[in-house]
Short mmCIF file of C-alpha atoms in Angstrom, two decimals:
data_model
loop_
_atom_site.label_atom_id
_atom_site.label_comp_id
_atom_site.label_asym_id
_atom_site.label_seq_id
_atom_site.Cartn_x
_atom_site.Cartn_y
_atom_site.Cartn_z
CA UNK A 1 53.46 0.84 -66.57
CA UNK A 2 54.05 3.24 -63.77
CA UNK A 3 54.60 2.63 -59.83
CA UNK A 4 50.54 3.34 -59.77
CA UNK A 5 49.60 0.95 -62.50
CA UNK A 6 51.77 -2.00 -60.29
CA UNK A 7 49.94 -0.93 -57.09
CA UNK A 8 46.40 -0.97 -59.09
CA UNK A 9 46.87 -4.57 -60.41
CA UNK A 10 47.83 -5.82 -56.67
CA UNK A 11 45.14 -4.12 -55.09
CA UNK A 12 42.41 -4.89 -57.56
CA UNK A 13 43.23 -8.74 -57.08
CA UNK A 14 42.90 -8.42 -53.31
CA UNK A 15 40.12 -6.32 -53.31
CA UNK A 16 37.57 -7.59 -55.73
CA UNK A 17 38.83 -10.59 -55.30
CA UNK A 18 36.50 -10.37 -51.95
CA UNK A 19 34.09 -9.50 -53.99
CA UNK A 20 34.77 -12.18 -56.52
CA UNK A 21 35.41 -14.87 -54.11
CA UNK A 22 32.22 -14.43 -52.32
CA UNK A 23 30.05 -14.35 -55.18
CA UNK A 24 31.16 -18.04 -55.16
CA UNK A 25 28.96 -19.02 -52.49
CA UNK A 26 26.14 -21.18 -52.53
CA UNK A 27 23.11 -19.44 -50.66
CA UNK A 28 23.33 -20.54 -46.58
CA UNK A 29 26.27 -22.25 -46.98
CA UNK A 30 28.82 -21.90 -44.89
CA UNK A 31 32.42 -20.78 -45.25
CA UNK A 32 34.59 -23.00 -45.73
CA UNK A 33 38.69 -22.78 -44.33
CA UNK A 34 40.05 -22.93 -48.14
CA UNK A 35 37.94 -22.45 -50.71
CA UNK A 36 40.55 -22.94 -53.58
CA UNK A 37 43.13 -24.81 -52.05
CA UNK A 38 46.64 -23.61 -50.38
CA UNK A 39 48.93 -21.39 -51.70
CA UNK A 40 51.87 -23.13 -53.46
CA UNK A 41 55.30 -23.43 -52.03
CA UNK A 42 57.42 -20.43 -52.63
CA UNK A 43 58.76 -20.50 -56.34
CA UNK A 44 62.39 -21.40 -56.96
CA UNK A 45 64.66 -18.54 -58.05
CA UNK A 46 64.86 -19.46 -61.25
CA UNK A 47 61.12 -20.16 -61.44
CA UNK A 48 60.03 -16.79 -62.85
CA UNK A 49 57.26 -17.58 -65.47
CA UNK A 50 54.47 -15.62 -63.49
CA UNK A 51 56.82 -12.60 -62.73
CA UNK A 52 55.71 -9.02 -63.00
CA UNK A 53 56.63 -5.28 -62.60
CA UNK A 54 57.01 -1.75 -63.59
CA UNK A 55 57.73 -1.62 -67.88
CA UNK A 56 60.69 0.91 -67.52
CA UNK A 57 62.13 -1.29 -64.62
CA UNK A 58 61.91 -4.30 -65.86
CA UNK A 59 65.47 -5.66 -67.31
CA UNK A 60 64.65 -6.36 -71.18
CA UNK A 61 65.85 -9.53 -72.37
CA UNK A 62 67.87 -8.13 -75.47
CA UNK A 63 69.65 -5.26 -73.40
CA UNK A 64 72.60 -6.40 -71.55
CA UNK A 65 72.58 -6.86 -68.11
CA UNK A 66 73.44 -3.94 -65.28
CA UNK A 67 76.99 -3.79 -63.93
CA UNK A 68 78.06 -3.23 -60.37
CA UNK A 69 81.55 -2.57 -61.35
CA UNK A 70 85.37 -3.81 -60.67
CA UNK A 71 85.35 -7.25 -58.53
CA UNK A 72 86.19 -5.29 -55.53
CA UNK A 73 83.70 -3.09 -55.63
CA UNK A 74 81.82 -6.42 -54.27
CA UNK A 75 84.14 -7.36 -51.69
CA UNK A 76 82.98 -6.67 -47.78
CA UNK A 77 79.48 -6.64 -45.91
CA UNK A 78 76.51 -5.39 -47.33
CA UNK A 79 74.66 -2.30 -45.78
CA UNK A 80 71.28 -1.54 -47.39
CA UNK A 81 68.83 1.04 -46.19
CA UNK A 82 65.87 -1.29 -47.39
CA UNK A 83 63.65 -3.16 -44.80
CA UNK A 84 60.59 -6.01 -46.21
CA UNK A 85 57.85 -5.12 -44.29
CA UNK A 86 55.55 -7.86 -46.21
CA UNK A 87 55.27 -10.54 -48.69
CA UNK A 88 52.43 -11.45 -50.88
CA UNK A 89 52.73 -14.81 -52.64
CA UNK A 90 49.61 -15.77 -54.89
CA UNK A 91 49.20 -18.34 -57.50
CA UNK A 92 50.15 -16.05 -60.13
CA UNK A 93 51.49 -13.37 -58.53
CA UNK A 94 54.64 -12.65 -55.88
CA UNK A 95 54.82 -8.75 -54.48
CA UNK A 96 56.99 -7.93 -51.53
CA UNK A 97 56.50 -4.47 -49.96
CA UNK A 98 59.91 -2.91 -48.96
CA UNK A 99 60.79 -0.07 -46.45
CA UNK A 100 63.25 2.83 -47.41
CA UNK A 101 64.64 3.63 -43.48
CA UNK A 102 66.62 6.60 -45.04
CA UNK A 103 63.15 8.76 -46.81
CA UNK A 104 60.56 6.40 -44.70
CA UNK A 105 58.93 5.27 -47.96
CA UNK A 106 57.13 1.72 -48.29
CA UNK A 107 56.95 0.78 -52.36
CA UNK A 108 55.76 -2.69 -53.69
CA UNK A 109 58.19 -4.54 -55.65
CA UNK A 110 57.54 -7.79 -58.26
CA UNK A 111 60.39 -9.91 -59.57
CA UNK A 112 62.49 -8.16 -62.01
CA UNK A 113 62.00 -4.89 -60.69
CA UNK A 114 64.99 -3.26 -59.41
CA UNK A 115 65.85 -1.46 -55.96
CA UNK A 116 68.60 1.17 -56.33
CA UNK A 117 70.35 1.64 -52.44
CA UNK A 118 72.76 4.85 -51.72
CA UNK A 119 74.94 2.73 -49.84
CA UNK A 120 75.80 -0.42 -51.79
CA UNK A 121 74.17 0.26 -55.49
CA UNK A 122 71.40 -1.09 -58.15
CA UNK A 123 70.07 -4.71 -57.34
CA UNK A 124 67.62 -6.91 -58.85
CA UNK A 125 64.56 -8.65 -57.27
CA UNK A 126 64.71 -12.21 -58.30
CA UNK A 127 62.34 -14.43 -56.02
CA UNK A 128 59.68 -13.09 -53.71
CA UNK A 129 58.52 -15.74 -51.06
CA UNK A 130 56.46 -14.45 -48.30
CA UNK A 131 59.20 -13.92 -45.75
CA UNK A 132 62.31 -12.75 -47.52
CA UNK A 133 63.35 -11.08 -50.82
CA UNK A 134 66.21 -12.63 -52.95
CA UNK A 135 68.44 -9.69 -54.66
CA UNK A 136 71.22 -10.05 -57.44
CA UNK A 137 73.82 -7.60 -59.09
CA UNK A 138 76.15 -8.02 -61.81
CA UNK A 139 79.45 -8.20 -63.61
CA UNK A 140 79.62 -7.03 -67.11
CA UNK A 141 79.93 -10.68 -68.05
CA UNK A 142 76.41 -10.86 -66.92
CA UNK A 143 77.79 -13.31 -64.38
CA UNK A 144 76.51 -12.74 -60.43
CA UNK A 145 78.68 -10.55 -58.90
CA UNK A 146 76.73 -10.36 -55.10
CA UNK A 147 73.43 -12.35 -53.43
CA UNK A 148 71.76 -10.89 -50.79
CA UNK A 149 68.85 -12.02 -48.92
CA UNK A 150 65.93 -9.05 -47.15
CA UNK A 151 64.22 -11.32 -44.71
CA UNK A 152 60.75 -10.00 -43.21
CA UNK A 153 61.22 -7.68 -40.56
CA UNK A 154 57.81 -5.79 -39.12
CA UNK A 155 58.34 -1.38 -39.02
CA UNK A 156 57.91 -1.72 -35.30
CA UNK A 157 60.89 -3.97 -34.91
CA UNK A 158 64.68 -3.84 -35.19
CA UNK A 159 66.48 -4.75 -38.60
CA UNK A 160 66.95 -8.31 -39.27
CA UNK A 161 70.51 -9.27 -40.29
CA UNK A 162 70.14 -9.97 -43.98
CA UNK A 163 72.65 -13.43 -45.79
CA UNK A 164 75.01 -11.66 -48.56
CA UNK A 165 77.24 -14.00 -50.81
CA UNK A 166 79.78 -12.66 -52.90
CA UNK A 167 81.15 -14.53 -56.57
CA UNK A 168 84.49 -14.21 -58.64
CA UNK A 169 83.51 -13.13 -62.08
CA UNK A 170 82.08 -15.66 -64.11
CA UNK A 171 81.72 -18.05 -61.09
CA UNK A 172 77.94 -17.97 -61.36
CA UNK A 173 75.75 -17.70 -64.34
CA UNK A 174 72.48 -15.13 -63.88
CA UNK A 175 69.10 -16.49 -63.46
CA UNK A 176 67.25 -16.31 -66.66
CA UNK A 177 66.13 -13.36 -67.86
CA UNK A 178 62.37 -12.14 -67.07
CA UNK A 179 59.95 -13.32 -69.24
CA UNK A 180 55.90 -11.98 -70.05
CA UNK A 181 54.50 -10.18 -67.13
CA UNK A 182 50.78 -11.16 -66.45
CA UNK A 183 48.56 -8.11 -68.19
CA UNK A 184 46.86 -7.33 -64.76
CA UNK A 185 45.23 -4.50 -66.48
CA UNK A 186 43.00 -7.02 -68.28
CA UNK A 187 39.90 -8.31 -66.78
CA UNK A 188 40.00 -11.48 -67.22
CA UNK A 189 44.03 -12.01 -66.30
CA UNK A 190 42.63 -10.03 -63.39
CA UNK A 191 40.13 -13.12 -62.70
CA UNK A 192 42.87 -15.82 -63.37
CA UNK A 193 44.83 -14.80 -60.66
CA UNK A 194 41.87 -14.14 -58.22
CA UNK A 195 40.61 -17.67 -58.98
CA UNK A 196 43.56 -19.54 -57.56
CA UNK A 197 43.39 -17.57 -54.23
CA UNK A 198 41.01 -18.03 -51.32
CA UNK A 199 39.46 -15.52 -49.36
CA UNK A 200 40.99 -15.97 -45.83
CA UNK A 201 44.21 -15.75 -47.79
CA UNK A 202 43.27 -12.23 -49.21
CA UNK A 203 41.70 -10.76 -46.21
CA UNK A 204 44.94 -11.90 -44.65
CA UNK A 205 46.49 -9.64 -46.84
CA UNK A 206 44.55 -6.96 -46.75
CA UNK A 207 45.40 -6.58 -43.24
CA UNK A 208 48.95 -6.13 -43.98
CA UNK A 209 48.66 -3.49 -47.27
CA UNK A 210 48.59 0.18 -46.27
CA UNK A 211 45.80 1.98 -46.59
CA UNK A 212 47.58 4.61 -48.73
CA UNK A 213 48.24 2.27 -51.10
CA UNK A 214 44.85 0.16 -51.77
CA UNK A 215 42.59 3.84 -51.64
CA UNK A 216 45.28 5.29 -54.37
CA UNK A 217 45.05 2.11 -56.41
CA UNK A 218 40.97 2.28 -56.23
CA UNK A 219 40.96 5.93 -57.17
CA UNK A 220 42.09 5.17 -60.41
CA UNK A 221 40.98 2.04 -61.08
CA UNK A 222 38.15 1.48 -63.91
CA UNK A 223 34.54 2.56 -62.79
CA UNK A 224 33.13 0.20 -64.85
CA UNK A 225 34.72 -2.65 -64.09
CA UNK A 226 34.82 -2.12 -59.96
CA UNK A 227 30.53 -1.47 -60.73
CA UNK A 228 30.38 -4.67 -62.80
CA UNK A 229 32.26 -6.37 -59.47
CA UNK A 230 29.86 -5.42 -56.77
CA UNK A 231 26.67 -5.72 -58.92
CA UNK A 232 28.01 -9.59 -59.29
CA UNK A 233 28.80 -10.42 -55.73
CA UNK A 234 26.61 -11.45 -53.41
CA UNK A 235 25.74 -7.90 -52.27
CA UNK A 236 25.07 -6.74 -55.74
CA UNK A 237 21.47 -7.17 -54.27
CA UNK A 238 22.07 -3.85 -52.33
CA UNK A 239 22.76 -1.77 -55.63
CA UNK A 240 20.88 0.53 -57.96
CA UNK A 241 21.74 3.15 -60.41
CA UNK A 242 20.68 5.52 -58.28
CA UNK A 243 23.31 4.10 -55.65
CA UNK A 244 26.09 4.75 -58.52
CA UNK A 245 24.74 8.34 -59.08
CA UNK A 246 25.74 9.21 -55.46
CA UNK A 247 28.82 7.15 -54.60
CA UNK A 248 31.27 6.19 -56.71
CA UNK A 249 31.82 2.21 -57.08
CA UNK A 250 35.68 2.62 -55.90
CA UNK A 251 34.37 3.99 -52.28
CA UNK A 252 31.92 0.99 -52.00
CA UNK A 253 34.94 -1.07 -52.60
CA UNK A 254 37.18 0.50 -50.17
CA UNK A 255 34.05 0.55 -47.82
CA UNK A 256 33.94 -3.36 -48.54
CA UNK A 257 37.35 -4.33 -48.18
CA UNK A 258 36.82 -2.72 -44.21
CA UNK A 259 33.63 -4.20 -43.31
CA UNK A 260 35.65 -7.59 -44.14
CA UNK A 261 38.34 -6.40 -41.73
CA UNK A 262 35.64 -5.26 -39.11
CA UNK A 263 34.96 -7.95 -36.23
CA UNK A 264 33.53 -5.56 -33.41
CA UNK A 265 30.30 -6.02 -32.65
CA UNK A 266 28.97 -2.31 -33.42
CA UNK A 267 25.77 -1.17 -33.34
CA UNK A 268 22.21 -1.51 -31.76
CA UNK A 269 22.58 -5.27 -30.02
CA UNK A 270 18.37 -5.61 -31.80
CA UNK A 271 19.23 -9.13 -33.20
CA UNK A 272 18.52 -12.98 -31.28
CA UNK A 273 18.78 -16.55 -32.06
CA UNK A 274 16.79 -19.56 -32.10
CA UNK A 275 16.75 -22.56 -33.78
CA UNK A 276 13.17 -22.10 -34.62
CA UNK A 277 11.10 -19.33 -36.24
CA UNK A 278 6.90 -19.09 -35.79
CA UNK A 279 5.50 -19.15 -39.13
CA UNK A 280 2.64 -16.25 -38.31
CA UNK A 281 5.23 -13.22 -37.38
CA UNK A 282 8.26 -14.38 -38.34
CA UNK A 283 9.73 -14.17 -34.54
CA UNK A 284 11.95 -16.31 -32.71
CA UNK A 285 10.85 -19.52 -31.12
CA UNK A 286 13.11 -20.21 -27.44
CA UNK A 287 15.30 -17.46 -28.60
CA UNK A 288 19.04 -18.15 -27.22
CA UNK A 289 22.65 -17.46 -27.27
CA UNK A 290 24.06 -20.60 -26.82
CA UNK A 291 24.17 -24.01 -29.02
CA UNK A 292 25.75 -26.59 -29.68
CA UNK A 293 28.02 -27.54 -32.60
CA UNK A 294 25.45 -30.38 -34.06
CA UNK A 295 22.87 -27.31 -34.45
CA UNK A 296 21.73 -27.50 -38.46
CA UNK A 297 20.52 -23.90 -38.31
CA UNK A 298 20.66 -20.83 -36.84
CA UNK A 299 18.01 -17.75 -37.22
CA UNK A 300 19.04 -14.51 -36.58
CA UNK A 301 15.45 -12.34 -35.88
CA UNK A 302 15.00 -8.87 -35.49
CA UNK A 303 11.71 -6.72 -35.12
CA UNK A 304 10.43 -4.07 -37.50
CA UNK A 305 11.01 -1.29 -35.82
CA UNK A 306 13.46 1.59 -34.23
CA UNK A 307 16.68 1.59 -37.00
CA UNK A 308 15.47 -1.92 -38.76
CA UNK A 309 12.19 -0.30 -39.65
CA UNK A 310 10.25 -0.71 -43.02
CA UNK A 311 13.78 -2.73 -44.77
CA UNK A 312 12.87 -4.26 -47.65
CA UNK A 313 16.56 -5.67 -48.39
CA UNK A 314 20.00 -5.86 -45.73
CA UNK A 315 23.48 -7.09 -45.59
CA UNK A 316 24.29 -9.30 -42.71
CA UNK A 317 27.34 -10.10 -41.50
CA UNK A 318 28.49 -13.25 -39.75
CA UNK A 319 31.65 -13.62 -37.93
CA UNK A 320 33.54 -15.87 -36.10
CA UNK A 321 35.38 -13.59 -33.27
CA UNK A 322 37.42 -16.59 -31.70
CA UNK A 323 39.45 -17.49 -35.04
CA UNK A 324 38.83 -14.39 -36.13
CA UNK A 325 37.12 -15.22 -39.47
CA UNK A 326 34.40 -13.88 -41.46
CA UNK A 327 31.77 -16.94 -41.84
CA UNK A 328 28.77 -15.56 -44.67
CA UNK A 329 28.79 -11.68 -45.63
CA UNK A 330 25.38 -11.27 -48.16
CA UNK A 331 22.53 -9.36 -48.90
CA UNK A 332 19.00 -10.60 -48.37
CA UNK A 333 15.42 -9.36 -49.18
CA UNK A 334 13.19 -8.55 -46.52
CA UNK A 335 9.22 -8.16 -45.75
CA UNK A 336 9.33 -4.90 -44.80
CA UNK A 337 5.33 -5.26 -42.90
CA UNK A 338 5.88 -8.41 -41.20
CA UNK A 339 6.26 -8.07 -37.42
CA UNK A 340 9.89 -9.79 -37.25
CA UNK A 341 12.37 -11.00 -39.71
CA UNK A 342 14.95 -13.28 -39.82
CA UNK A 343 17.65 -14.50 -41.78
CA UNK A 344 19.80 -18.30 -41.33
CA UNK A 345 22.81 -19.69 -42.00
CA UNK A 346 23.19 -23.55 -42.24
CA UNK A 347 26.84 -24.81 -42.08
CA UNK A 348 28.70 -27.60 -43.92
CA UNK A 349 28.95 -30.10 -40.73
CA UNK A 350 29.30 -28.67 -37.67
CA UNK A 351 29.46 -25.71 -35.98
CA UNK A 352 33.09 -24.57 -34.71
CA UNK A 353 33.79 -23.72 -30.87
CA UNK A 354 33.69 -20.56 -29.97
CA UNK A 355 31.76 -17.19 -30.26
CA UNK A 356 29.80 -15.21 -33.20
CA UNK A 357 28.53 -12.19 -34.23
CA UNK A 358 25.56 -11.18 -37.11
CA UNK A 359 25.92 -7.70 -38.23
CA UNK A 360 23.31 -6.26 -40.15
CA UNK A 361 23.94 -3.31 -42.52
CA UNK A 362 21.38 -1.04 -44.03
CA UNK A 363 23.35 -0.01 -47.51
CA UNK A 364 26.18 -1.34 -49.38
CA UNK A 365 28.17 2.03 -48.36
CA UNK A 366 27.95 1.48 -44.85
CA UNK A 367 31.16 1.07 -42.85
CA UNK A 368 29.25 0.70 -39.17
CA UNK A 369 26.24 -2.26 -38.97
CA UNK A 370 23.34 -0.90 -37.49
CA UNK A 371 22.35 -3.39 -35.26
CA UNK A 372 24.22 -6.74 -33.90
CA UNK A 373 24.05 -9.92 -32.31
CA UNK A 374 25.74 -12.58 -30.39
CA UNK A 375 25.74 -15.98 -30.02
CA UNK A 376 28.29 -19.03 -28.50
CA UNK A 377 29.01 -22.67 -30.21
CA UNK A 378 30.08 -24.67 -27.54
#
């Protein structure tokens, strides 16, 4: 499994796992904080059951372990030329993405993998929590020859100092070797790991992934299988085969994954509120932008005209701007002769403080809504 492969299986759980996640939904309900519960406490180091990473870099369990040399060739500080720039912890899966200061390179790294440094030699990545990376190297003995600890540090800001701990030979037995990586090429390994995660946690992550990264993953990822992804979630609605026969399901995806990330109100500002809707026309009844957090429903109308002409199906949108956090992102039919149409969301309880926005989008491909809306809980 090359460095691609390892980038594919990461991105594929954050990515469809939008889609996946969604798909969850119950129709007008409203999105919940965690949908799956909280991601676990960091693993301890030698709690490496769910590890994963590159075939040809992974140490294998009947080949002895890596030396680092004489016992003082460990003796002194440790300079590395390696920066963490991010941690991903999930359920069943711990990445950290690491910086190379000397060639400017960002990789992503799983327990076991190893990271070679011109300055102080091979190490091995043996826990991943999502604020520091926990490295190892080696006597012959297979003993721990030197610890050293690459705490999160953002690109934009200086270097962290990093813990090192040196050991005599034989003063410190190795963590057990790493046992069967998850087979994240598999679909439905894929889907284990993607259930235990929720989707703030994911779009959180998302955020913090470089784009280089998830669009090279995507590129090579399954057609089929991306397809099968979208036509499930909740905006599967919005797909044909004639929508495959001119984009391929890997753009919609990476199209997706920046709608999520999107909460500007964009746009033609075509969409108001009410709490009521007339039953003739379809158009709003006392239309507003304020209410209050006891209100059971919310209608977001539009006419049938200008850009929201003749629709017989959209996507809208609905975001929180204050938290940020996206709220309900689905597809819905529409009548495209009535004079107005509207679409509500109900929440679970009440209403949260602060200010929203509906964004309506006309195909599944479309990074920019083409209308908006705004309203204010309060």
């Amino acid at each position: 499994m090359n460095n691609k492969v390892v980038i594919v299986a990461l991105v594929v759980i954050i990515v469809v796992g939008v889609l996946g996640l969604f798909g969850s939904y119950h129709l007008y309900k409203y999105y919940q904080d965690k949908l799956s519960g909280k991601i676990p406490n960091p693993t301890r180091p030698n709690d490496r059951s769910h590890s994963v990473g590159r075939e040809s870099e992974i140490p294998n369990p009947k080949s002895e372990i890596q030396t680092v040399g004489s016992p003082t060739s460990v003796e002194g500080p440790v300079d590395m030329e390696f920066q963490m720039t991010g941690g991903i912890v999930l359920p069943q899966l711990k990445s950290a993405i690491i910086l190379n200061t000397l060639t400017n390179v960002e990789q992503i790294y799983q327990e076991g993998n190893f990271l070679d440094s011109q300055k102080s030699g091979r190490w091995t990545v043996v826990n991943i929590t999502d604020k520091e990376v926990f490295l190892q190297q080696y006597y012959n003995d297979g003993s721990v020859a030197r610890e050293h600890i690459l705490k999160l540090t953002p690109k934009s800001g200086e270097k962290k100092p990093s813990d090192t701990k040196v050991w005599k030979p034989g003063e410190k037995k190795a963590l057990p070797k790493i046992g069967e990586s998850v087979n994240l090429r598999s679909p439905e390994e894929i889907e284990k790991v993607i259930s235990g995660t929720s989707v703030d946690e994911i779009l959180g992550i998302l955020k913090d992934l470089p784009d280089s990264f998830i669009e090279a993953a995507l590129s090579i990822m399954p057609a089929e299988y991306l397809r099968n992804k979208i036509t499930e979630s909740p905006l599967g609605l919005m797909v044909t085969d004639e929508t495959f026969k001119n984009i391929k399901p890997a753009e919609i995806v990476n199209n997706l994954r920046k709608v999520a990330l999107d909460y500007n109100p964009k746009g033609e500002k075509l969409i108001v509120f009410a709490t009521r809707v007339n039953p003739d026309n379809n158009s709003p009844i006392s239309p507003t932008d304020v209410f209050p957090p006891e209100t059971k429903r919310i209608f977001a109308c539009f006419r049938n005209q200008g850009p929201l002409a003749k629709l017989d199906r959209v996507i809208i949108k609905w975001v929180d701007t204050t938290t940020p956090q996206l709220v309900y992102w689905s597809a819905y039919l529409l009548n495209p002769d009535a004079e107005y149409n509207y679409i509500f969301l109900k929440p679970e309880g009440r209403w949260g403080s602060g200010k929203y926005f509906a964004l309506l989008y006309k195909q599944i491909q479309d990074i920019e809504p083409s209308a908006y809306g705004e309203f204010e809980i309060r």
